[in-house]
């Protein structure tokens, strides 16, 4: 199966979805500024009106939209609003960068193989839940290696084809905070790289296995 080719003749447009701090959003902006990621961020969409990530976007003059669950009668209505906002911004690729909501299927269906998520564990281990839960579960399980995963979003939570992973050691004296910080540094490298890989149009899928041509 081919991952959709990106548009020619203009820089691909990203829509980045956030719910909190926004350090991964900053990493995307930084990679674009350094010329390492050839893309633009068309819109930053937040599920929370007070997410600090929104300030990173407005600071750079990027359009922001808040779509908070309580504004909508159903997850489907929330999903339709998300699709509408992303389409209005002419988004080619959607990136979940610390986004704390599970999509209604209509969102996944509107952007097939065009939504990436970063998760702070080596999937399929410690799937589900928001940071710092996956990091806490890794620590409690006693694993010696953890890390982060960028994967395509499908209707099954944290189970879509894996685009890229990075591993970090779990140290004997780690706390959830120190492990989360070490994983976060890896995330900031991995996410822009994985976005670039998908935008290159060279990612191919065979079942759940994604590879670069
Ligand atoms: C990151 O650690 C990201 O992997 C995680 O939320 C954090 C967001 O940090 N995402 C999940 O847990 C998704 N299930 P940020 O707002 O500073 O980018």
PDB file of C-alpha atoms and ligand atoms in Angstrom:
ATOM      1  CA  UNK A   1       0.000   0.000   0.000  1.00  0.00           C
ATOM      2  CA  UNK A   2       1.304   3.446  -0.853  1.00  0.00           C
ATOM      3  CA  UNK A   3       1.285   6.252   1.618  1.00  0.00           C
ATOM      4  CA  UNK A   4      -0.316   9.219  -0.221  1.00  0.00           C
ATOM      5  CA  UNK A   5       2.124  11.365  -2.155  1.00  0.00           C
ATOM      6  CA  UNK A   6       2.437  14.916  -1.003  1.00  0.00           C
ATOM      7  CA  UNK A   7       1.472  17.920  -3.110  1.00  0.00           C
ATOM      8  CA  UNK A   8       3.929  19.242  -5.614  1.00  0.00           C
ATOM      9  CA  UNK A   9       4.685  22.883  -6.231  1.00  0.00           C
ATOM     10  CA  UNK A  10       4.322  24.140  -2.681  1.00  0.00           C
ATOM     11  CA  UNK A  11       5.589  23.232   0.733  1.00  0.00           C
ATOM     12  CA  UNK A  12       3.464  20.575   2.409  1.00  0.00           C
ATOM     13  CA  UNK A  13       1.137  21.966   5.042  1.00  0.00           C
ATOM     14  CA  UNK A  14       1.079  20.489   8.527  1.00  0.00           C
ATOM     15  CA  UNK A  15      -1.737  20.641  11.026  1.00  0.00           C
ATOM     16  CA  UNK A  16      -0.385  20.043  14.522  1.00  0.00           C
ATOM     17  CA  UNK A  17      -2.723  18.937  17.317  1.00  0.00           C
ATOM     18  CA  UNK A  18      -1.758  19.632  20.908  1.00  0.00           C
ATOM     19  CA  UNK A  19      -3.199  19.595  24.410  1.00  0.00           C
ATOM     20  CA  UNK A  20      -0.408  20.784  26.655  1.00  0.00           C
ATOM     21  CA  UNK A  21       3.146  22.078  26.921  1.00  0.00           C
ATOM     22  CA  UNK A  22       4.039  22.006  23.219  1.00  0.00           C
ATOM     23  CA  UNK A  23       7.728  21.102  23.321  1.00  0.00           C
ATOM     24  CA  UNK A  24       7.281  18.754  20.346  1.00  0.00           C
ATOM     25  CA  UNK A  25       5.529  21.553  18.462  1.00  0.00           C
ATOM     26  CA  UNK A  26       8.571  23.712  19.195  1.00  0.00           C
ATOM     27  CA  UNK A  27      10.825  20.949  17.882  1.00  0.00           C
ATOM     28  CA  UNK A  28       8.855  20.991  14.614  1.00  0.00           C
ATOM     29  CA  UNK A  29       9.178  24.774  14.355  1.00  0.00           C
ATOM     30  CA  UNK A  30      12.913  24.549  15.099  1.00  0.00           C
ATOM     31  CA  UNK A  31      13.477  21.878  12.442  1.00  0.00           C
ATOM     32  CA  UNK A  32      11.628  24.030   9.908  1.00  0.00           C
ATOM     33  CA  UNK A  33      13.704  27.083  10.914  1.00  0.00           C
ATOM     34  CA  UNK A  34      16.944  25.118  10.530  1.00  0.00           C
ATOM     35  CA  UNK A  35      15.886  24.002   7.052  1.00  0.00           C
ATOM     36  CA  UNK A  36      15.846  20.343   8.123  1.00  0.00           C
ATOM     37  CA  UNK A  37      12.112  19.942   7.612  1.00  0.00           C
ATOM     38  CA  UNK A  38      10.625  21.326   4.408  1.00  0.00           C
ATOM     39  CA  UNK A  39       7.066  22.057   5.487  1.00  0.00           C
ATOM     40  CA  UNK A  40       4.844  24.754   6.895  1.00  0.00           C
ATOM     41  CA  UNK A  41       2.549  24.646   9.895  1.00  0.00           C
ATOM     42  CA  UNK A  42      -0.848  25.870   8.692  1.00  0.00           C
ATOM     43  CA  UNK A  43      -2.753  25.489  11.923  1.00  0.00           C
ATOM     44  CA  UNK A  44      -2.249  24.430  15.521  1.00  0.00           C
ATOM     45  CA  UNK A  45      -5.373  22.863  16.952  1.00  0.00           C
ATOM     46  CA  UNK A  46      -5.752  22.360  20.693  1.00  0.00           C
ATOM     47  CA  UNK A  47      -8.247  20.376  22.726  1.00  0.00           C
ATOM     48  CA  UNK A  48      -7.612  22.773  25.630  1.00  0.00           C
ATOM     49  CA  UNK A  49      -8.039  26.547  25.547  1.00  0.00           C
ATOM     50  CA  UNK A  50      -5.275  27.068  28.112  1.00  0.00           C
ATOM     51  CA  UNK A  51      -2.642  24.806  26.524  1.00  0.00           C
ATOM     52  CA  UNK A  52       0.759  26.559  26.680  1.00  0.00           C
ATOM     53  CA  UNK A  53       1.439  25.107  23.200  1.00  0.00           C
ATOM     54  CA  UNK A  54      -1.019  27.657  21.773  1.00  0.00           C
ATOM     55  CA  UNK A  55       1.301  30.469  22.858  1.00  0.00           C
ATOM     56  CA  UNK A  56       4.186  28.945  20.884  1.00  0.00           C
ATOM     57  CA  UNK A  57       1.989  29.091  17.787  1.00  0.00           C
ATOM     58  CA  UNK A  58       0.601  32.594  18.230  1.00  0.00           C
ATOM     59  CA  UNK A  59       4.105  33.823  19.000  1.00  0.00           C
ATOM     60  CA  UNK A  60       5.054  32.721  15.480  1.00  0.00           C
ATOM     61  CA  UNK A  61       1.906  34.067  13.851  1.00  0.00           C
ATOM     62  CA  UNK A  62       0.490  30.603  13.201  1.00  0.00           C
ATOM     63  CA  UNK A  63      -3.303  30.236  13.197  1.00  0.00           C
ATOM     64  CA  UNK A  64      -4.744  28.438  16.207  1.00  0.00           C
ATOM     65  CA  UNK A  65      -8.063  26.723  16.773  1.00  0.00           C
ATOM     66  CA  UNK A  66      -9.468  25.391  20.039  1.00  0.00           C
ATOM     67  CA  UNK A  67     -11.775  22.407  19.724  1.00  0.00           C
ATOM     68  CA  UNK A  68     -12.595  21.390  23.270  1.00  0.00           C
ATOM     69  CA  UNK A  69     -14.755  18.304  23.862  1.00  0.00           C
ATOM     70  CA  UNK A  70     -17.214  20.138  26.072  1.00  0.00           C
ATOM     71  CA  UNK A  71     -18.200  22.396  23.156  1.00  0.00           C
ATOM     72  CA  UNK A  72     -19.706  19.398  21.325  1.00  0.00           C
ATOM     73  CA  UNK A  73     -22.639  17.092  21.957  1.00  0.00           C
ATOM     74  CA  UNK A  74     -20.776  14.016  20.733  1.00  0.00           C
ATOM     75  CA  UNK A  75     -17.339  12.745  19.780  1.00  0.00           C
ATOM     76  CA  UNK A  76     -18.594  12.567  16.186  1.00  0.00           C
ATOM     77  CA  UNK A  77     -19.516  16.271  16.205  1.00  0.00           C
ATOM     78  CA  UNK A  78     -16.132  17.089  17.713  1.00  0.00           C
ATOM     79  CA  UNK A  79     -14.500  14.986  14.987  1.00  0.00           C
ATOM     80  CA  UNK A  80     -16.400  16.774  12.229  1.00  0.00           C
ATOM     81  CA  UNK A  81     -15.233  20.128  13.596  1.00  0.00           C
ATOM     82  CA  UNK A  82     -11.636  18.878  13.631  1.00  0.00           C
ATOM     83  CA  UNK A  83     -11.860  17.689  10.010  1.00  0.00           C
ATOM     84  CA  UNK A  84     -13.398  21.002   8.964  1.00  0.00           C
ATOM     85  CA  UNK A  85     -10.647  23.028  10.660  1.00  0.00           C
ATOM     86  CA  UNK A  86      -7.873  20.909   9.127  1.00  0.00           C
ATOM     87  CA  UNK A  87      -9.415  21.070   5.658  1.00  0.00           C
ATOM     88  CA  UNK A  88      -9.893  24.845   5.944  1.00  0.00           C
ATOM     89  CA  UNK A  89      -6.163  25.149   6.613  1.00  0.00           C
ATOM     90  CA  UNK A  90      -5.382  22.974   3.529  1.00  0.00           C
ATOM     91  CA  UNK A  91      -3.509  20.508   5.712  1.00  0.00           C
ATOM     92  CA  UNK A  92      -1.636  17.698   3.927  1.00  0.00           C
ATOM     93  CA  UNK A  93      -0.346  15.879   7.012  1.00  0.00           C
ATOM     94  CA  UNK A  94      -1.725  15.910  10.556  1.00  0.00           C
ATOM     95  CA  UNK A  95       0.680  15.533  13.495  1.00  0.00           C
ATOM     96  CA  UNK A  96      -0.438  14.679  17.010  1.00  0.00           C
ATOM     97  CA  UNK A  97       2.155  16.257  19.298  1.00  0.00           C
ATOM     98  CA  UNK A  98       0.920  15.622  22.817  1.00  0.00           C
ATOM     99  CA  UNK A  99      -2.743  15.517  21.812  1.00  0.00           C
ATOM    100  CA  UNK A 100      -4.850  14.034  24.599  1.00  0.00           C
ATOM    101  CA  UNK A 101      -7.997  12.984  22.718  1.00  0.00           C
ATOM    102  CA  UNK A 102      -8.977   9.776  20.960  1.00  0.00           C
ATOM    103  CA  UNK A 103     -10.422  10.598  17.535  1.00  0.00           C
ATOM    104  CA  UNK A 104     -13.836   9.751  16.283  1.00  0.00           C
ATOM    105  CA  UNK A 105     -13.313   7.399  13.303  1.00  0.00           C
ATOM    106  CA  UNK A 106     -14.458  10.166  10.922  1.00  0.00           C
ATOM    107  CA  UNK A 107     -11.168  12.011  11.493  1.00  0.00           C
ATOM    108  CA  UNK A 108      -9.027   8.964  10.683  1.00  0.00           C
ATOM    109  CA  UNK A 109     -11.178   8.256   7.619  1.00  0.00           C
ATOM    110  CA  UNK A 110     -10.807  11.852   6.384  1.00  0.00           C
ATOM    111  CA  UNK A 111      -6.986  11.629   6.542  1.00  0.00           C
ATOM    112  CA  UNK A 112      -6.067   8.018   5.776  1.00  0.00           C
ATOM    113  CA  UNK A 113      -2.350   7.423   6.402  1.00  0.00           C
ATOM    114  CA  UNK A 114      -1.993  11.152   6.817  1.00  0.00           C
ATOM    115  CA  UNK A 115      -2.000  11.367  10.611  1.00  0.00           C
ATOM    116  CA  UNK A 116       1.128  10.773  12.692  1.00  0.00           C
ATOM    117  CA  UNK A 117       1.262  10.440  16.469  1.00  0.00           C
ATOM    118  CA  UNK A 118       4.217  10.477  18.846  1.00  0.00           C
ATOM    119  CA  UNK A 119       3.948   8.228  21.892  1.00  0.00           C
ATOM    120  CA  UNK A 120       6.471   8.122  24.764  1.00  0.00           C
ATOM    121  CA  UNK A 121       7.176   4.381  24.757  1.00  0.00           C
ATOM    122  CA  UNK A 122       8.505   1.713  22.436  1.00  0.00           C
ATOM    123  CA  UNK A 123       5.184   0.523  21.042  1.00  0.00           C
ATOM    124  CA  UNK A 124       3.536  -1.919  21.224  1.00  0.00           C
ATOM    125  CA  UNK A 125       4.700  -1.820  24.844  1.00  0.00           C
ATOM    126  CA  UNK A 126       2.923   0.617  27.146  1.00  0.00           C
ATOM    127  CA  UNK A 127       0.331   1.704  24.590  1.00  0.00           C
ATOM    128  CA  UNK A 128      -2.556   3.933  25.622  1.00  0.00           C
ATOM    129  CA  UNK A 129      -2.774   6.851  27.974  1.00  0.00           C
ATOM    130  CA  UNK A 130      -1.029  10.171  28.037  1.00  0.00           C
ATOM    131  CA  UNK A 131       2.398  11.096  29.341  1.00  0.00           C
ATOM    132  CA  UNK A 132       3.545  10.454  32.015  1.00  0.00           C
ATOM    133  CA  UNK A 133       1.521   7.239  32.259  1.00  0.00           C
ATOM    134  CA  UNK A 134       3.477   5.254  29.615  1.00  0.00           C
ATOM    135  CA  UNK A 135       6.775   6.348  31.192  1.00  0.00           C
ATOM    136  CA  UNK A 136       5.519   5.361  34.687  1.00  0.00           C
ATOM    137  CA  UNK A 137       4.372   1.970  33.405  1.00  0.00           C
ATOM    138  CA  UNK A 138       7.776   1.349  31.785  1.00  0.00           C
ATOM    139  CA  UNK A 139       9.542   2.227  35.026  1.00  0.00           C
ATOM    140  CA  UNK A 140       7.220   0.018  37.089  1.00  0.00           C
ATOM    141  CA  UNK A 141       7.676  -2.875  34.651  1.00  0.00           C
ATOM    142  CA  UNK A 142      11.421  -2.706  35.214  1.00  0.00           C
ATOM    143  CA  UNK A 143      12.381  -2.492  31.538  1.00  0.00           C
ATOM    144  CA  UNK A 144      15.971  -1.453  30.884  1.00  0.00           C
ATOM    145  CA  UNK A 145      15.263   0.275  27.571  1.00  0.00           C
ATOM    146  CA  UNK A 146      12.397   2.595  26.723  1.00  0.00           C
ATOM    147  CA  UNK A 147      11.949   5.326  24.155  1.00  0.00           C
ATOM    148  CA  UNK A 148       9.433   6.839  21.788  1.00  0.00           C
ATOM    149  CA  UNK A 149       7.503   5.870  18.684  1.00  0.00           C
ATOM    150  CA  UNK A 150       6.075   7.797  15.748  1.00  0.00           C
ATOM    151  CA  UNK A 151       3.292   5.863  14.045  1.00  0.00           C
ATOM    152  CA  UNK A 152       0.413   6.336  11.637  1.00  0.00           C
ATOM    153  CA  UNK A 153      -2.888   6.837  13.417  1.00  0.00           C
ATOM    154  CA  UNK A 154      -5.526   4.235  12.670  1.00  0.00           C
ATOM    155  CA  UNK A 155      -8.821   3.546  14.387  1.00  0.00           C
ATOM    156  CA  UNK A 156      -7.022   1.269  16.880  1.00  0.00           C
ATOM    157  CA  UNK A 157      -5.330   3.375  19.547  1.00  0.00           C
ATOM    158  CA  UNK A 158      -1.501   3.448  19.347  1.00  0.00           C
ATOM    159  CA  UNK A 159      -1.542   0.442  17.009  1.00  0.00           C
ATOM    160  CA  UNK A 160      -0.957   1.909  13.534  1.00  0.00           C
ATOM    161  CA  UNK A 161       2.127   1.185  11.412  1.00  0.00           C
ATOM    162  CA  UNK A 162       5.346   2.348  13.033  1.00  0.00           C
ATOM    163  CA  UNK A 163       7.311   4.963  11.071  1.00  0.00           C
ATOM    164  CA  UNK A 164      10.238   5.442  13.465  1.00  0.00           C
ATOM    165  CA  UNK A 165      11.408   4.645  16.981  1.00  0.00           C
ATOM    166  CA  UNK A 166      14.222   5.825  19.225  1.00  0.00           C
ATOM    167  CA  UNK A 167      15.470   3.970  22.296  1.00  0.00           C
ATOM    168  CA  UNK A 168      16.861   5.400  25.526  1.00  0.00           C
ATOM    169  CA  UNK A 169      18.244   3.567  28.567  1.00  0.00           C
ATOM    170  CA  UNK A 170      16.267   3.301  31.789  1.00  0.00           C
ATOM    171  CA  UNK A 171      18.715   4.019  34.605  1.00  0.00           C
ATOM    172  CA  UNK A 172      18.609   2.467  38.067  1.00  0.00           C
ATOM    173  CA  UNK A 173      18.015   5.808  39.771  1.00  0.00           C
ATOM    174  CA  UNK A 174      15.428   7.080  37.283  1.00  0.00           C
ATOM    175  CA  UNK A 175      12.214   8.674  38.449  1.00  0.00           C
ATOM    176  CA  UNK A 176       9.219   9.108  36.145  1.00  0.00           C
ATOM    177  CA  UNK A 177      10.363  12.702  35.630  1.00  0.00           C
ATOM    178  CA  UNK A 178      13.971  11.895  34.692  1.00  0.00           C
ATOM    179  CA  UNK A 179      12.923   9.073  32.365  1.00  0.00           C
ATOM    180  CA  UNK A 180      10.255  11.269  30.749  1.00  0.00           C
ATOM    181  CA  UNK A 181      12.837  14.011  30.206  1.00  0.00           C
ATOM    182  CA  UNK A 182      15.311  11.596  28.551  1.00  0.00           C
ATOM    183  CA  UNK A 183      12.550  10.244  26.290  1.00  0.00           C
ATOM    184  CA  UNK A 184      11.390  13.780  25.476  1.00  0.00           C
ATOM    185  CA  UNK A 185      14.848  14.723  24.187  1.00  0.00           C
ATOM    186  CA  UNK A 186      14.668  11.723  21.854  1.00  0.00           C
ATOM    187  CA  UNK A 187      11.151  12.745  20.779  1.00  0.00           C
ATOM    188  CA  UNK A 188      12.381  16.169  19.719  1.00  0.00           C
ATOM    189  CA  UNK A 189      14.833  14.525  17.307  1.00  0.00           C
ATOM    190  CA  UNK A 190      12.550  11.740  16.131  1.00  0.00           C
ATOM    191  CA  UNK A 191       9.326  13.589  15.374  1.00  0.00           C
ATOM    192  CA  UNK A 192      10.672  16.077  12.780  1.00  0.00           C
ATOM    193  CA  UNK A 193      12.714  13.259  11.163  1.00  0.00           C
ATOM    194  CA  UNK A 194       9.657  11.017  10.896  1.00  0.00           C
ATOM    195  CA  UNK A 195       7.539  13.832   9.469  1.00  0.00           C
ATOM    196  CA  UNK A 196      10.222  14.495   6.845  1.00  0.00           C
ATOM    197  CA  UNK A 197      10.364  10.803   6.015  1.00  0.00           C
ATOM    198  CA  UNK A 198       6.612  10.626   5.396  1.00  0.00           C
ATOM    199  CA  UNK A 199       6.586  13.892   3.441  1.00  0.00           C
ATOM    200  CA  UNK A 200       9.347  12.536   1.202  1.00  0.00           C
ATOM    201  CA  UNK A 201       6.736  10.180  -0.260  1.00  0.00           C
ATOM    202  CA  UNK A 202       9.161   7.266   0.101  1.00  0.00           C
ATOM    203  CA  UNK A 203       7.367   5.426   2.928  1.00  0.00           C
ATOM    204  CA  UNK A 204       5.720   2.218   1.779  1.00  0.00           C
ATOM    205  CA  UNK A 205       3.472  -0.096   3.742  1.00  0.00           C
ATOM    206  CA  UNK A 206       3.315  -3.874   3.653  1.00  0.00           C
ATOM    207  CA  UNK A 207       0.702  -4.874   6.195  1.00  0.00           C
ATOM    208  CA  UNK A 208       1.763  -3.125   9.383  1.00  0.00           C
ATOM    209  CA  UNK A 209       5.378  -2.762   8.261  1.00  0.00           C
ATOM    210  CA  UNK A 210       6.368   0.690   7.068  1.00  0.00           C
ATOM    211  CA  UNK A 211       9.651   0.981   5.214  1.00  0.00           C
ATOM    212  CA  UNK A 212      11.476   3.693   3.329  1.00  0.00           C
ATOM    213  CA  UNK A 213      12.095   3.063  -0.378  1.00  0.00           C
TER     214      UNK A 213
HETATM  215  C1  LIG B   1       5.089  13.885  24.883  1.00  0.00           C
HETATM  216  O1  LIG B   1       5.892  13.138  25.765  1.00  0.00           O
HETATM  217  C2  LIG B   1       4.333  12.963  23.966  1.00  0.00           C
HETATM  218  O2  LIG B   1       5.049  11.820  23.564  1.00  0.00           O
HETATM  219  C3  LIG B   1       3.173  12.577  24.829  1.00  0.00           C
HETATM  220  O3  LIG B   1       2.799  13.773  25.468  1.00  0.00           O
HETATM  221  C4  LIG B   1       3.961  14.583  25.654  1.00  0.00           C
HETATM  222  C5  LIG B   1       3.660  15.952  25.106  1.00  0.00           C
HETATM  223  O4  LIG B   1       4.702  16.840  25.414  1.00  0.00           O
HETATM  224  N1  LIG B   1       2.106  12.005  24.081  1.00  0.00           N
HETATM  225  C6  LIG B   1       1.335  11.031  24.557  1.00  0.00           C
HETATM  226  O5  LIG B   1       1.440  10.599  25.684  1.00  0.00           O
HETATM  227  C7  LIG B   1       0.318  10.494  23.585  1.00  0.00           C
HETATM  228  N2  LIG B   1      -0.321   9.316  24.087  1.00  0.00           N
HETATM  229  P1  LIG B   1       4.780  18.250  24.678  1.00  0.00           P
HETATM  230  O6  LIG B   1       3.399  18.905  24.842  1.00  0.00           O
HETATM  231  O7  LIG B   1       5.853  18.998  25.403  1.00  0.00           O
HETATM  232  O8  LIG B   1       5.102  17.997  23.229  1.00  0.00           O
END
